Short mmCIF file of N, CA and C in Angstrom, two decimals:
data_model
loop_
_atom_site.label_atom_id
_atom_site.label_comp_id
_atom_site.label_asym_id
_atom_site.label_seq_id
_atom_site.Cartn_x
_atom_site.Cartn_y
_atom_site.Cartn_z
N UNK A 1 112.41 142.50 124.57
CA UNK A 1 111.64 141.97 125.69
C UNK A 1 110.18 141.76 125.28
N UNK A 2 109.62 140.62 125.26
CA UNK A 2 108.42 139.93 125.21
C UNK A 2 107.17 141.36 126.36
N UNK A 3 106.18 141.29 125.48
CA UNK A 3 105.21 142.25 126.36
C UNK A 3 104.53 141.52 127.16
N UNK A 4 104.42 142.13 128.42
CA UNK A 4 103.84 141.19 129.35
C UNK A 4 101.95 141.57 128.99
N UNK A 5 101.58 142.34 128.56
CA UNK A 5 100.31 142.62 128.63
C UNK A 5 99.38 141.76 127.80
N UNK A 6 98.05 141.63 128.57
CA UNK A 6 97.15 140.73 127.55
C UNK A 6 97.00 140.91 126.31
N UNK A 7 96.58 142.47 126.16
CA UNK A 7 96.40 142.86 124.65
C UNK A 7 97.36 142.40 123.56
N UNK A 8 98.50 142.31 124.15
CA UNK A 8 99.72 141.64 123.58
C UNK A 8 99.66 140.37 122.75
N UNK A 9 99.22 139.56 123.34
CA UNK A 9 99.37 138.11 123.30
C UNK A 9 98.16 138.03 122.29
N UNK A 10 96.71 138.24 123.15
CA UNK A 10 95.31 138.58 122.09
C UNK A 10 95.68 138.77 120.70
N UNK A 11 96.64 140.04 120.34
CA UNK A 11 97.04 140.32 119.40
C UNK A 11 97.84 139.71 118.50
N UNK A 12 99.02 139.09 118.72
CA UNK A 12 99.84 138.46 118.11
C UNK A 12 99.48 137.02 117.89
N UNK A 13 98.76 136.84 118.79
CA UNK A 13 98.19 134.83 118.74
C UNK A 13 97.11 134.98 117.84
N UNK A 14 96.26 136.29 117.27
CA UNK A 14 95.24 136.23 116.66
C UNK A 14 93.90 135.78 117.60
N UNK A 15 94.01 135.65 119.06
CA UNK A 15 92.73 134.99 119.47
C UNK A 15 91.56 135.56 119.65
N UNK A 16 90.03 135.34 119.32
CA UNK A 16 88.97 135.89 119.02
C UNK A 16 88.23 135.41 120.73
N UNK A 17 87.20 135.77 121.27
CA UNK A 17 86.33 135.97 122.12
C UNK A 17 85.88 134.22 122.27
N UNK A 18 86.17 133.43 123.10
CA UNK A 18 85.51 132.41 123.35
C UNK A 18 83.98 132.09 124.30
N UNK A 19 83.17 131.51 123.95
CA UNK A 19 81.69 131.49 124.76
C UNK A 19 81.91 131.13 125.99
N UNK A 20 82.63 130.40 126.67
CA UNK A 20 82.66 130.14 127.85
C UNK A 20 83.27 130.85 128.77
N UNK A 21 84.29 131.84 128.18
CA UNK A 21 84.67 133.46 128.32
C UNK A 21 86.33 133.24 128.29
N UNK A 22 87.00 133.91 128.28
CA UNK A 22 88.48 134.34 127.76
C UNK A 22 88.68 134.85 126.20
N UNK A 23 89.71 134.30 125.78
CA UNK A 23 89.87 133.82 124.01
C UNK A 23 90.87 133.31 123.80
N UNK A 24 90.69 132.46 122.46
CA UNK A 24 91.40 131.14 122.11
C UNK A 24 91.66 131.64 120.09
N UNK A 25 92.31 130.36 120.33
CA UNK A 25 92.60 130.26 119.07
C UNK A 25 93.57 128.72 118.96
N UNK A 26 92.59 127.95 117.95
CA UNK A 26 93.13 126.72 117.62
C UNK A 26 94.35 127.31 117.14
N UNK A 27 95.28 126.07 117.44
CA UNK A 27 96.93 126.53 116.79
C UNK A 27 97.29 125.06 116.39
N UNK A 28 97.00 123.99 117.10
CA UNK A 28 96.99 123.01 116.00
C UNK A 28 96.17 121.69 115.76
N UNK A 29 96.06 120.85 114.82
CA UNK A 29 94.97 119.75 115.04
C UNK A 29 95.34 118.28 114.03
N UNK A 30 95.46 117.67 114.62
CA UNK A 30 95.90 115.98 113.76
C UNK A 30 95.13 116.22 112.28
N UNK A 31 95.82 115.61 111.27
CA UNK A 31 95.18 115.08 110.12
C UNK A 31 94.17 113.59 110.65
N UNK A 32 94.85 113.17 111.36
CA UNK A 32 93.45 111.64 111.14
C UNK A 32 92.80 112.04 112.01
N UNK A 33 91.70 111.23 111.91
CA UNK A 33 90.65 111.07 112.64
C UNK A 33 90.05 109.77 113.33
N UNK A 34 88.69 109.67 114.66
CA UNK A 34 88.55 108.57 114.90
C UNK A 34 86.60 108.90 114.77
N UNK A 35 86.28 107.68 114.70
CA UNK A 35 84.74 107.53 115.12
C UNK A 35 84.82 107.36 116.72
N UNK A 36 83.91 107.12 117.37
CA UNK A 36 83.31 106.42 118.52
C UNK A 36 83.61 105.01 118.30
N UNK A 37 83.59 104.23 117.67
CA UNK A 37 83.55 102.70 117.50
C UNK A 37 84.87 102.35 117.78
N UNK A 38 86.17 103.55 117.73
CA UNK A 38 87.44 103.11 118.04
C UNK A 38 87.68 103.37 119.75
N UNK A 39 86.66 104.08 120.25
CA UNK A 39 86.83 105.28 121.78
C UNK A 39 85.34 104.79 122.71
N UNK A 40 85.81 104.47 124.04
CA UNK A 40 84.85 104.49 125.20
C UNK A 40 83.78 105.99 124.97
N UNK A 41 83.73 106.99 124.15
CA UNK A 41 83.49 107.48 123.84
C UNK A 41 82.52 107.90 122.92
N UNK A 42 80.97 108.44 122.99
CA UNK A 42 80.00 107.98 122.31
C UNK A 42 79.94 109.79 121.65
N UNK A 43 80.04 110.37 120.21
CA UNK A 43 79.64 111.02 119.68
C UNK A 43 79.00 111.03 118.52
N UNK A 44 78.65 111.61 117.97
CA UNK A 44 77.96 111.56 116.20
C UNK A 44 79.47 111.59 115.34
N UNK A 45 79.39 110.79 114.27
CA UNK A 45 80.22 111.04 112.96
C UNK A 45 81.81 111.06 113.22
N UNK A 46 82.83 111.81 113.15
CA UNK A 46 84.08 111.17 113.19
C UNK A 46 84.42 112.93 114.11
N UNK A 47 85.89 112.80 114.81
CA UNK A 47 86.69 113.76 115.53
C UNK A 47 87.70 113.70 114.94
N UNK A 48 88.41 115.12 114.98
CA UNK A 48 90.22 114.67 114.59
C UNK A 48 90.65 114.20 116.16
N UNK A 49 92.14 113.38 115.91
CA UNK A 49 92.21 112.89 116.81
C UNK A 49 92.62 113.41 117.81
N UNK A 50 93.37 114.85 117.66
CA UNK A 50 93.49 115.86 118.66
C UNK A 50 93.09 117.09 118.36
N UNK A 51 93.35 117.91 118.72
CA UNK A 51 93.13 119.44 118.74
C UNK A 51 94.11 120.59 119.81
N UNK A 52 94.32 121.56 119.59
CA UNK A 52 94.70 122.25 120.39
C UNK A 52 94.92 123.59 120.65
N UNK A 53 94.94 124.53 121.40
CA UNK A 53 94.52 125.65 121.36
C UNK A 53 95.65 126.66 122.47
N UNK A 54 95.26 128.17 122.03
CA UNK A 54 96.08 128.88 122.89
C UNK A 54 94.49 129.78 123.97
N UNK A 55 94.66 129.54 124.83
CA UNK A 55 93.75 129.94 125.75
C UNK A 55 94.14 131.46 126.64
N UNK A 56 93.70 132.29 126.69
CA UNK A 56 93.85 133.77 127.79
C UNK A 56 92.99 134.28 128.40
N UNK A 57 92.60 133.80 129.68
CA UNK A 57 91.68 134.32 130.87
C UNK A 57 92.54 135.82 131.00
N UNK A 58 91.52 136.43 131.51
CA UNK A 58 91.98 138.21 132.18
C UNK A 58 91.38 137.81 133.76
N UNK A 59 91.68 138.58 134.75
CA UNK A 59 91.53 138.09 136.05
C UNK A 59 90.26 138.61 136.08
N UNK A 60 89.66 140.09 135.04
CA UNK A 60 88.45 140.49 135.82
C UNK A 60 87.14 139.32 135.23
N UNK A 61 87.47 138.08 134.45
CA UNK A 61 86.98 137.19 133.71
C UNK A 61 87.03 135.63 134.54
N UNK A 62 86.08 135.21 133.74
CA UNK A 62 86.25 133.35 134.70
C UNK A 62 85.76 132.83 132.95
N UNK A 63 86.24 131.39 133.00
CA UNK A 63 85.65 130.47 132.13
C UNK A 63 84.84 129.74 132.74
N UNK A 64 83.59 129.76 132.41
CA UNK A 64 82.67 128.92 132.99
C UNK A 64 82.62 127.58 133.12
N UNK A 65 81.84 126.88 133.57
CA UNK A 65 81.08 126.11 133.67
C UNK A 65 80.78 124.98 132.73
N UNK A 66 81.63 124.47 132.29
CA UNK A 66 81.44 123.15 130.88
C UNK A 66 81.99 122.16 131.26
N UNK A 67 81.65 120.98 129.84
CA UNK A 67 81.69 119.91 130.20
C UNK A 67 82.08 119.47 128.45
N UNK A 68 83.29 118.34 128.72
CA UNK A 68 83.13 117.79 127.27
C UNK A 68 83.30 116.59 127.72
N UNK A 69 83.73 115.41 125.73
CA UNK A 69 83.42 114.13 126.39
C UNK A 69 84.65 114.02 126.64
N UNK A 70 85.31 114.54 125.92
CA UNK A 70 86.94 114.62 125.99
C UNK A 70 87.98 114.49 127.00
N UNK A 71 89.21 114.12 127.24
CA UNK A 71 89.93 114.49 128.16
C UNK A 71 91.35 115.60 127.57
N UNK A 72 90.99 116.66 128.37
CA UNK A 72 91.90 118.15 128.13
C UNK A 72 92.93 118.48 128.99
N UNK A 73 94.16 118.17 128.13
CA UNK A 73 95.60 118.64 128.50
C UNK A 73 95.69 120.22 128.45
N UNK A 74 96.22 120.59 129.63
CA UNK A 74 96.17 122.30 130.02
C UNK A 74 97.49 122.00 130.40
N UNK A 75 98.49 123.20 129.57
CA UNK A 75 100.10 123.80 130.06
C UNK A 75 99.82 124.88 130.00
N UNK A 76 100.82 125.32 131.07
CA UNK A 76 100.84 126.60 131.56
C UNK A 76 101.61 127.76 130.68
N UNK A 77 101.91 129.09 129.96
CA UNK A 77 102.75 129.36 129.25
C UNK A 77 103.12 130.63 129.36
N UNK A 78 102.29 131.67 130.22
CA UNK A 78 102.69 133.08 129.87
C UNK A 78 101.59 133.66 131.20
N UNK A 79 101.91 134.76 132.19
CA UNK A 79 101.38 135.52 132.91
C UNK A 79 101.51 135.07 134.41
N UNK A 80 100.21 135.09 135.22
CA UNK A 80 99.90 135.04 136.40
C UNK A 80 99.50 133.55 136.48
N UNK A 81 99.36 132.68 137.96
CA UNK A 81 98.80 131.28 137.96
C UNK A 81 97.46 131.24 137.52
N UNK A 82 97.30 130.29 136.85
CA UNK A 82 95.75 130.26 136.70
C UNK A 82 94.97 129.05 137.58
N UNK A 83 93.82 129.24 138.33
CA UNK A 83 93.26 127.78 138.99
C UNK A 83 92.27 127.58 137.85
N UNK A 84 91.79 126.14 138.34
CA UNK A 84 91.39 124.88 137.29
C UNK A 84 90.57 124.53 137.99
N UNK A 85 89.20 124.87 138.01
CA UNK A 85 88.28 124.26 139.14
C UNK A 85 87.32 122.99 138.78
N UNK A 86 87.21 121.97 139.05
CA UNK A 86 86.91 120.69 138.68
C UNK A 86 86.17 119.64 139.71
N UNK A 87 84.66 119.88 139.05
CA UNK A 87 84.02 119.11 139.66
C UNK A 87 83.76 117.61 139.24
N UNK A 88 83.95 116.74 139.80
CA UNK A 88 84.64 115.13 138.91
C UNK A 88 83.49 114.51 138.69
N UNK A 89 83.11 113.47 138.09
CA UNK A 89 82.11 112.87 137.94
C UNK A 89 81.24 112.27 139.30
N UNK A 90 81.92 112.16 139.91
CA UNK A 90 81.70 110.98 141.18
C UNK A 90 81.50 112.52 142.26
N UNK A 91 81.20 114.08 141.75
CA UNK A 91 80.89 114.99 142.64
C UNK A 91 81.59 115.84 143.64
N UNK A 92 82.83 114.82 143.25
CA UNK A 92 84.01 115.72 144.37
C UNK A 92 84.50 116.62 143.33
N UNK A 93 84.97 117.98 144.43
CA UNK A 93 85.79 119.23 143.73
C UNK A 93 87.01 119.27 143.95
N UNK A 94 87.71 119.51 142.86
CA UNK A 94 89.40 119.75 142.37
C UNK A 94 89.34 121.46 142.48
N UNK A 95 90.48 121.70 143.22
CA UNK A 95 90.77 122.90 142.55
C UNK A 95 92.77 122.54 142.45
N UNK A 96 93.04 123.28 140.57
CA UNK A 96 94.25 122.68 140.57
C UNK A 96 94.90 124.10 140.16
N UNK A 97 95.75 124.52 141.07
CA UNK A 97 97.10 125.53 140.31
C UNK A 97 97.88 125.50 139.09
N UNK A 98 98.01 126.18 138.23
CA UNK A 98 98.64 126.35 137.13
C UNK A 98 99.44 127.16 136.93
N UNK A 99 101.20 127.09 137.17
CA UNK A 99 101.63 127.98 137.00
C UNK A 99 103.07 127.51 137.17
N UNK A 100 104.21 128.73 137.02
CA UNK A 100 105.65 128.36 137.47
C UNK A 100 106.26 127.83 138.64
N UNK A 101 105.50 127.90 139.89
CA UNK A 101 105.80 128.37 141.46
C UNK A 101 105.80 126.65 141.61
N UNK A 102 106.54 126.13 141.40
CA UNK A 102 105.76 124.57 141.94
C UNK A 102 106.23 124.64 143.34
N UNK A 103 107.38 125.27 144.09
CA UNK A 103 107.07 125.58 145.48
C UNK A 103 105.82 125.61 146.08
N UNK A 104 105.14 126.27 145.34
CA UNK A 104 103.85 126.75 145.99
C UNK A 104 102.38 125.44 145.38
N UNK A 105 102.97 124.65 145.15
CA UNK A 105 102.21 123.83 144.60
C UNK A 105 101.60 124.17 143.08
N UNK A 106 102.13 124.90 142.58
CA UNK A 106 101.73 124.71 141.08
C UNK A 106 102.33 123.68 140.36
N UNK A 107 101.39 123.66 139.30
CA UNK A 107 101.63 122.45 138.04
C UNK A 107 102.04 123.31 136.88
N UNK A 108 102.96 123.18 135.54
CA UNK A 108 102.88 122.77 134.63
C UNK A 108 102.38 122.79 133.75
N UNK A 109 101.60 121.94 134.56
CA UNK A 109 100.15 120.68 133.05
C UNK A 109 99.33 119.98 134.04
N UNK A 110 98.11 120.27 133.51
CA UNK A 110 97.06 119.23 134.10
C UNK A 110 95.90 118.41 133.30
N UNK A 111 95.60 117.56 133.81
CA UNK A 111 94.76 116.90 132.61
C UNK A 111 93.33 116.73 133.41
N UNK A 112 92.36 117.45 132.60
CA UNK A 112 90.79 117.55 133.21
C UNK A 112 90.47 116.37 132.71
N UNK A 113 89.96 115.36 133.43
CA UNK A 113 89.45 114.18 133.03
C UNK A 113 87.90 114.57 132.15
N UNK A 114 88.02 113.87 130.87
CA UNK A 114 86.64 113.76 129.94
C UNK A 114 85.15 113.77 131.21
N UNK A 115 84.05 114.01 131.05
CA UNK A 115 83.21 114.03 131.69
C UNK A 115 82.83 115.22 132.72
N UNK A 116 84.17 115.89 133.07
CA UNK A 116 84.45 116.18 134.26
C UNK A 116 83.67 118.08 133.91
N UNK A 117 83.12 118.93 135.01
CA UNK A 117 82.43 120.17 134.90
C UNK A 117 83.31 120.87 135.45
N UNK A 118 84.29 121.89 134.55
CA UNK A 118 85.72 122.44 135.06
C UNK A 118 85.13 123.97 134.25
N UNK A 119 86.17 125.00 134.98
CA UNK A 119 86.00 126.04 134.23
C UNK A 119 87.81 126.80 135.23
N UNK A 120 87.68 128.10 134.75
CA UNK A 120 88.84 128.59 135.93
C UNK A 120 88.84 129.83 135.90
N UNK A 121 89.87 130.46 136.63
CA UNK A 121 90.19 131.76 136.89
C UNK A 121 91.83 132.01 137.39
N UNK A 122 91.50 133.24 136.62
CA UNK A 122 92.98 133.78 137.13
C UNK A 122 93.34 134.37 138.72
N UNK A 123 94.48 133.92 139.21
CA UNK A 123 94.34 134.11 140.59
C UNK A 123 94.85 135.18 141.01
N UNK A 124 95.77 136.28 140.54
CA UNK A 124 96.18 137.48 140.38
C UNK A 124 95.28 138.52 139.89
N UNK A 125 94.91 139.74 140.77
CA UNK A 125 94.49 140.68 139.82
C UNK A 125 95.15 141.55 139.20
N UNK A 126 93.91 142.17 138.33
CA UNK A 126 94.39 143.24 137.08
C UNK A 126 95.79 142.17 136.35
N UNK A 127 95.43 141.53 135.78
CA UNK A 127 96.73 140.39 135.45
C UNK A 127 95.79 139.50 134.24
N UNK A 128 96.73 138.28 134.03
CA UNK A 128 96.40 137.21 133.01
C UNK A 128 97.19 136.60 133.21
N UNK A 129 96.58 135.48 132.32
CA UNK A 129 96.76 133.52 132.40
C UNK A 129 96.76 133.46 130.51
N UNK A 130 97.79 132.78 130.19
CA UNK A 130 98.03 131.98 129.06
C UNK A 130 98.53 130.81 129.08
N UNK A 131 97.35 130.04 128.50
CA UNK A 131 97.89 128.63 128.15
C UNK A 131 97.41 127.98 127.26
N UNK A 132 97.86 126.49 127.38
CA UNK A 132 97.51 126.02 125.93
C UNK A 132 96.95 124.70 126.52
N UNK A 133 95.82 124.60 125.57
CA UNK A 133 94.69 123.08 126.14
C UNK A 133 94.69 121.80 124.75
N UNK A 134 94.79 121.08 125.02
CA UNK A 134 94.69 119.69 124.05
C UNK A 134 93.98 118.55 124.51
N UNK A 135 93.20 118.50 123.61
CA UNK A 135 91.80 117.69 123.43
C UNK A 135 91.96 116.18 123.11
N UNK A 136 91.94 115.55 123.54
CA UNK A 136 91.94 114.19 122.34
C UNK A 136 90.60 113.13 123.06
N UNK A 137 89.72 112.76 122.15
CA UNK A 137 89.55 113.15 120.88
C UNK A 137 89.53 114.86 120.77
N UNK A 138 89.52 115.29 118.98
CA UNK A 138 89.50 116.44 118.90
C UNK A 138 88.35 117.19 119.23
N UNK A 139 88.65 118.47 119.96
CA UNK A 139 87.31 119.37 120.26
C UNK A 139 86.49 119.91 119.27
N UNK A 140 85.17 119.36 119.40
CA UNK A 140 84.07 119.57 118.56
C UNK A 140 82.48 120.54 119.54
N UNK A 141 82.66 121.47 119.14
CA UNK A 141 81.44 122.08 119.78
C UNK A 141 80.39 121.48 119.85
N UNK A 142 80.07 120.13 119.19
CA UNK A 142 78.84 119.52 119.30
C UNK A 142 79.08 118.77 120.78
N UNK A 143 80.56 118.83 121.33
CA UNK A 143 80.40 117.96 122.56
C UNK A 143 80.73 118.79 123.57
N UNK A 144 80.32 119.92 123.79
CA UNK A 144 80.87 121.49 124.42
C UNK A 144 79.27 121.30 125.37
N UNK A 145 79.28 121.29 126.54
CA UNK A 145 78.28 121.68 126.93
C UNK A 145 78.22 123.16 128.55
N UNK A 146 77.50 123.90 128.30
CA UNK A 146 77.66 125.15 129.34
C UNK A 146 76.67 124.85 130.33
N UNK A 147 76.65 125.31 131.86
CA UNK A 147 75.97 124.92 132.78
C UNK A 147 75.36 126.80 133.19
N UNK A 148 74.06 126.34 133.37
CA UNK A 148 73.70 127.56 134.76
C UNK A 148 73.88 126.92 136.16
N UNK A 149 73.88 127.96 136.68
CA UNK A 149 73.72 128.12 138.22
C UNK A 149 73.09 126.93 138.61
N UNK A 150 71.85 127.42 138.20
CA UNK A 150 70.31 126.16 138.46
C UNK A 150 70.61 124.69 137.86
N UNK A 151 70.98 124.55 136.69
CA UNK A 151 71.55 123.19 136.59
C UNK A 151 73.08 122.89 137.86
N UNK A 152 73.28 123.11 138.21
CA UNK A 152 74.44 122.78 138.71
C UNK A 152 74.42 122.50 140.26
N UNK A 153 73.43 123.31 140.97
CA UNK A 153 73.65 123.98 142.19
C UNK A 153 72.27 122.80 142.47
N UNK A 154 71.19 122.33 141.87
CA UNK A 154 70.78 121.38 141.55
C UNK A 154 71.35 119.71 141.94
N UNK A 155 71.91 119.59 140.88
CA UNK A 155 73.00 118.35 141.60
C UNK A 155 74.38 118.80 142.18
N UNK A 156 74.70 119.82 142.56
CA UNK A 156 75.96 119.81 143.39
C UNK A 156 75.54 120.88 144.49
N UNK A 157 74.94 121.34 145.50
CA UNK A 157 74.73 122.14 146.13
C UNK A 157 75.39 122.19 147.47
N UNK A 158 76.42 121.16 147.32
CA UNK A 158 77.78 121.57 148.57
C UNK A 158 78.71 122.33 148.00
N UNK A 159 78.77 122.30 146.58
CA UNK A 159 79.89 123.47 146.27
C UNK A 159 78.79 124.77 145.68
N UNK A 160 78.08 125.26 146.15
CA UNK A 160 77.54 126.38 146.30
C UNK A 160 78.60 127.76 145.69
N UNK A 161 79.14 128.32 146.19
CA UNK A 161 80.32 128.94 146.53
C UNK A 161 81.36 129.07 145.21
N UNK A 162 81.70 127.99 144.68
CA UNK A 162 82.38 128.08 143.80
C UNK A 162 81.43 128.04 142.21
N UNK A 163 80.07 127.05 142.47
CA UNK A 163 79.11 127.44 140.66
C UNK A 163 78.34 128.72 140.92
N UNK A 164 77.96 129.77 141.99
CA UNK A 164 78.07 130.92 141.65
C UNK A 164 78.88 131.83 141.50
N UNK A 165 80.12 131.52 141.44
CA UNK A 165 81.28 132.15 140.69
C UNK A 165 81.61 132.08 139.33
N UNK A 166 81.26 130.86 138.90
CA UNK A 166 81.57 130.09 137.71
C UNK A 166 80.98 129.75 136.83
N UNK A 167 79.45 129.73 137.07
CA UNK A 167 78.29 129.14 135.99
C UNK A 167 77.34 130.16 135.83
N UNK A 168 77.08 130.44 134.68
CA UNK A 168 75.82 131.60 134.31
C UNK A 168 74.84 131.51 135.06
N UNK A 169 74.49 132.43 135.34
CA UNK A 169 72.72 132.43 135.99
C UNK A 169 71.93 131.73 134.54
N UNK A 170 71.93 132.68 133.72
CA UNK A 170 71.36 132.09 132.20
C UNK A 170 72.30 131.78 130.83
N UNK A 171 72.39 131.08 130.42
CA UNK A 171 73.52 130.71 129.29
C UNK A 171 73.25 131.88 128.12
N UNK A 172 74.27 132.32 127.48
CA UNK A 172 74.06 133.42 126.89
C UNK A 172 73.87 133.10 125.32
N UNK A 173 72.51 133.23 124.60
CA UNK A 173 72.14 132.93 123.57
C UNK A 173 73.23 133.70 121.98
#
């Protein structure tokens, strides 16, 4: 029998401490690559063309507050539902379920549109969320960006409520 516990998974997936908070671990990534000149998409120098990763929120944890240029495929794979909170370009908020229950309106898989200021949490306590996210273009920390409070609450100050849950007071150096 498969261990249901976080430490479990942490352990055997190898995943290290991610900045925006949980931990990850790339598990796989395309040989080719693209520039910008092939993609609506404006970065420095070349991306692989995908990327992808094993992701594990803990419930007493949130992933903050970011933004890439990318658009990120999230499946669901191991624990409790996880929500997907997503503020869209155009200012409206998503919040999307992740999990087995599609009774209950869970998904699967969801795809955070590129641009878009998403972070999440696990919706169960004392519990965890495993899943796996794919990037295309491939994820490059040069296009990773983290939000405070004050940037956010700034231009979005109807969702109040949810970027002081979600976005640093101060980004952590």
């Amino acid at each position: 029998m498969v261990s249901t516990s976080p430490e479990y998974w942490i352990s055997k997936l190898e995943l290290i401490a991610h900045p925006e908070g949980g931990y990850y671990k790339r598990s796989y990534q395309a040989e080719e690559t693209v520039t910008d000149k092939e993609l609506s998409v404006q970065f420095n120098g070349q991306r692989l063309l995908y990327t992808s990763i094993y992701f594990l929120l803990q419930s007493h944890d949130v992933s903050h507050f970011h933004r890439l240029k990318s658009d990120e495929l999230w499946y669901f794979h191991a624990g409790s539902p996880l929500t997907i909170h997503v503020i869209h370009e155009n200012g409206s908020y998503e919040e999307v379920k992740l999990g087995m229950n599609l009774d209950k309106g869970e998904s699967l898989q969801y795809l955070v549109p590129k641009n878009s200021i998403f972070g999440s949490s696990v919706m169960e306590k004392d519990t965890f969320s495993l899943v796996g996210c794919m990037v295309a273009p491939g994820f490059d920390f040069q296009d990773f960006e983290l939000f405070t409070q004050d940037e956010l609450l700034a231009q979005y100050p109807q969702h109040q409520e949810i970027i002081k849950r979600l976005a640093y007071e101060l980004i952590p150096v």
